[in-house]
GROMACS .gro file of C-alpha atoms in nm:
model
  121
    1MET     CA    1   1.780   0.958  -0.514
    2ALA     CA    2   1.733   0.585  -0.547
    3THR     CA    3   1.561   0.474  -0.865
    4GLU     CA    4   1.185   0.515  -0.861
    5PHE     CA    5   1.149   0.138  -0.899
    6GLY     CA    6   1.373   0.082  -0.594
    7VAL     CA    7   1.182   0.339  -0.391
    8LEU     CA    8   0.850   0.168  -0.460
    9ALA     CA    9   0.993  -0.181  -0.413
   10ASP     CA   10   1.135  -0.083  -0.073
   11LEU     CA   11   0.822   0.102   0.038
   12LEU     CA   12   0.583  -0.172  -0.073
   13GLY     CA   13   0.815  -0.438   0.070
   14ALA     CA   14   0.792  -0.266   0.410
   15TRP     CA   15   0.414  -0.240   0.367
   16ARG     CA   16   0.386  -0.613   0.283
   17ALA     CA   17   0.597  -0.718   0.582
   18ALA     CA   18   0.392  -0.505   0.822
   19PHE     CA   19   0.065  -0.621   0.658
   20ASP     CA   20   0.157  -0.990   0.683
   21GLU     CA   21   0.251  -0.950   1.049
   22ARG     CA   22  -0.056  -0.733   1.124
   23ARG     CA   23   0.158  -0.445   1.254
   24VAL     CA   24  -0.099  -0.169   1.204
   25ASP     CA   25   0.118   0.104   1.359
   26ASP     CA   26   0.397   0.024   1.114
   27ILE     CA   27   0.157   0.023   0.819
   28VAL     CA   28   0.010   0.360   0.912
   29ALA     CA   29   0.360   0.504   0.956
   30LEU     CA   30   0.426   0.431   0.585
   31PHE     CA   31   0.150   0.674   0.482
   32ALA     CA   32   0.161   1.054   0.480
   33GLU     CA   33  -0.062   1.211   0.748
   34ASP     CA   34  -0.302   1.336   0.478
   35ALA     CA   35  -0.279   1.037   0.242
   36LEU     CA   36  -0.566   0.953   0.009
   37PHE     CA   37  -0.665   0.587   0.030
   38GLN     CA   38  -0.894   0.356  -0.167
   39GLY     CA   39  -0.873  -0.002  -0.048
   40LEU     CA   40  -1.093  -0.300  -0.130
   41SER     CA   41  -1.393  -0.143   0.040
   42PRO     CA   42  -1.590   0.122  -0.149
   43ALA     CA   43  -1.506   0.394   0.106
   44LEU     CA   44  -1.273   0.675   0.004
   45LEU     CA   45  -1.047   0.740   0.301
   46GLU     CA   46  -0.819   1.024   0.396
   47GLY     CA   47  -0.561   1.054   0.669
   48SER     CA   48  -0.395   0.835   0.929
   49ALA     CA   49  -0.698   0.775   1.153
   50GLN     CA   50  -0.916   0.639   0.873
   51ILE     CA   51  -0.631   0.431   0.730
   52ARG     CA   52  -0.564   0.287   1.078
   53THR     CA   53  -0.930   0.185   1.113
   54TYR     CA   54  -0.923   0.021   0.769
   55TYR     CA   55  -0.619  -0.195   0.853
   56GLU     CA   56  -0.748  -0.280   1.201
   57ASN     CA   57  -1.046  -0.439   1.026
   58VAL     CA   58  -0.848  -0.657   0.784
   59PRO     CA   59  -0.928  -1.020   0.871
   60ALA     CA   60  -0.666  -1.199   1.080
   61GLY     CA   61  -0.437  -1.424   0.879
   62MET     CA   62  -0.458  -1.218   0.558
   63ARG     CA   63  -0.127  -1.199   0.373
   64ALA     CA   64  -0.011  -1.018   0.060
   65GLU     CA   65   0.224  -1.081  -0.230
   66VAL     CA   66   0.352  -0.770  -0.409
   67GLU     CA   67   0.527  -0.716  -0.741
   68VAL     CA   68   0.608  -0.367  -0.867
   69LEU     CA   69   0.516  -0.354  -1.236
   70ARG     CA   70   0.589   0.004  -1.347
   71SER     CA   71   0.728   0.320  -1.194
   72ARG     CA   72   0.786   0.682  -1.291
   73THR     CA   73   0.953   0.982  -1.137
   74LEU     CA   74   0.704   1.265  -1.088
   75GLY     CA   75   0.952   1.519  -0.958
   76PRO     CA   76   1.268   1.546  -0.751
   77GLU     CA   77   1.107   1.377  -0.451
   78ALA     CA   78   0.794   1.207  -0.584
   79VAL     CA   79   0.738   0.877  -0.762
   80ALA     CA   80   0.436   0.681  -0.883
   81GLY     CA   81   0.382   0.327  -0.994
   82PHE     CA   82   0.167   0.022  -1.037
   83ALA     CA   83   0.197  -0.310  -0.856
   84ALA     CA   84   0.029  -0.648  -0.879
   85VAL     CA   85  -0.088  -0.754  -0.534
   86THR     CA   86  -0.248  -1.082  -0.437
   87PHE     CA   87  -0.424  -1.085  -0.102
   88ARG     CA   88  -0.434  -1.433   0.046
   89PRO     CA   89  -0.689  -1.494   0.321
   90ARG     CA   90  -0.636  -1.773   0.571
   91THR     CA   91  -0.928  -1.952   0.404
   92GLY     CA   92  -1.092  -1.882   0.072
   93ASP     CA   93  -0.975  -1.773  -0.267
   94PRO     CA   94  -0.684  -1.537  -0.335
   95GLN     CA   95  -0.783  -1.182  -0.434
   96PRO     CA   96  -0.558  -1.045  -0.711
   97VAL     CA   97  -0.568  -0.666  -0.747
   98ARG     CA   98  -0.380  -0.383  -0.910
   99LEU     CA   99  -0.239  -0.114  -0.687
  100SER     CA  100  -0.144   0.236  -0.791
  101VAL     CA  101   0.072   0.435  -0.553
  102VAL     CA  102   0.211   0.786  -0.535
  103ALA     CA  103   0.497   0.830  -0.291
  104GLN     CA  104   0.675   1.141  -0.177
  105HIS     CA  105   0.994   1.191   0.018
  106LEU     CA  106   0.895   1.379   0.330
  107GLY     CA  107   1.150   1.490   0.590
  108THR     CA  108   1.156   1.149   0.759
  109GLY     CA  109   1.165   0.934   0.447
  110TRP     CA  110   0.940   0.803   0.171
  111ARG     CA  111   0.568   0.796   0.248
  112ILE     CA  112   0.263   0.688   0.052
  113ARG     CA  113   0.056   0.994  -0.048
  114ALA     CA  114  -0.207   0.812  -0.257
  115TYR     CA  115  -0.302   0.443  -0.260
  116HIS     CA  116  -0.566   0.297  -0.490
  117VAL     CA  117  -0.665  -0.066  -0.530
  118SER     CA  118  -0.873  -0.201  -0.817
  119ARG     CA  119  -0.988  -0.559  -0.857
  120THR     CA  120  -0.866  -0.754  -1.157
  121ALA     CA  121  -1.094  -0.954  -1.381
   0.00000   0.00000   0.00000
């Protein structure tokens, strides 16, 4: 298995590229079918359909910068970690957040099982 840091860096790098280019199908494909999701809205989401709706409603022109900060192996095919993410809208102030992610290797590759964003002070 690749290092847990490399797994998260690759997975979040793919997420960032799809997010910046507003490729919702590609974003959703990075999540497990039954993923738990807490984005910037207060809603607790679960599953591909709800995650799709969330990303379809992200304002056009929003971009993200991602830096993996910490990672840990949870088991033979599961990793977790924290990242610093800065969302940059087309206009307005950047929104720095912390992201916690749990990823699992499913038959077709690494997928995000849990995604939680919290605002930074």
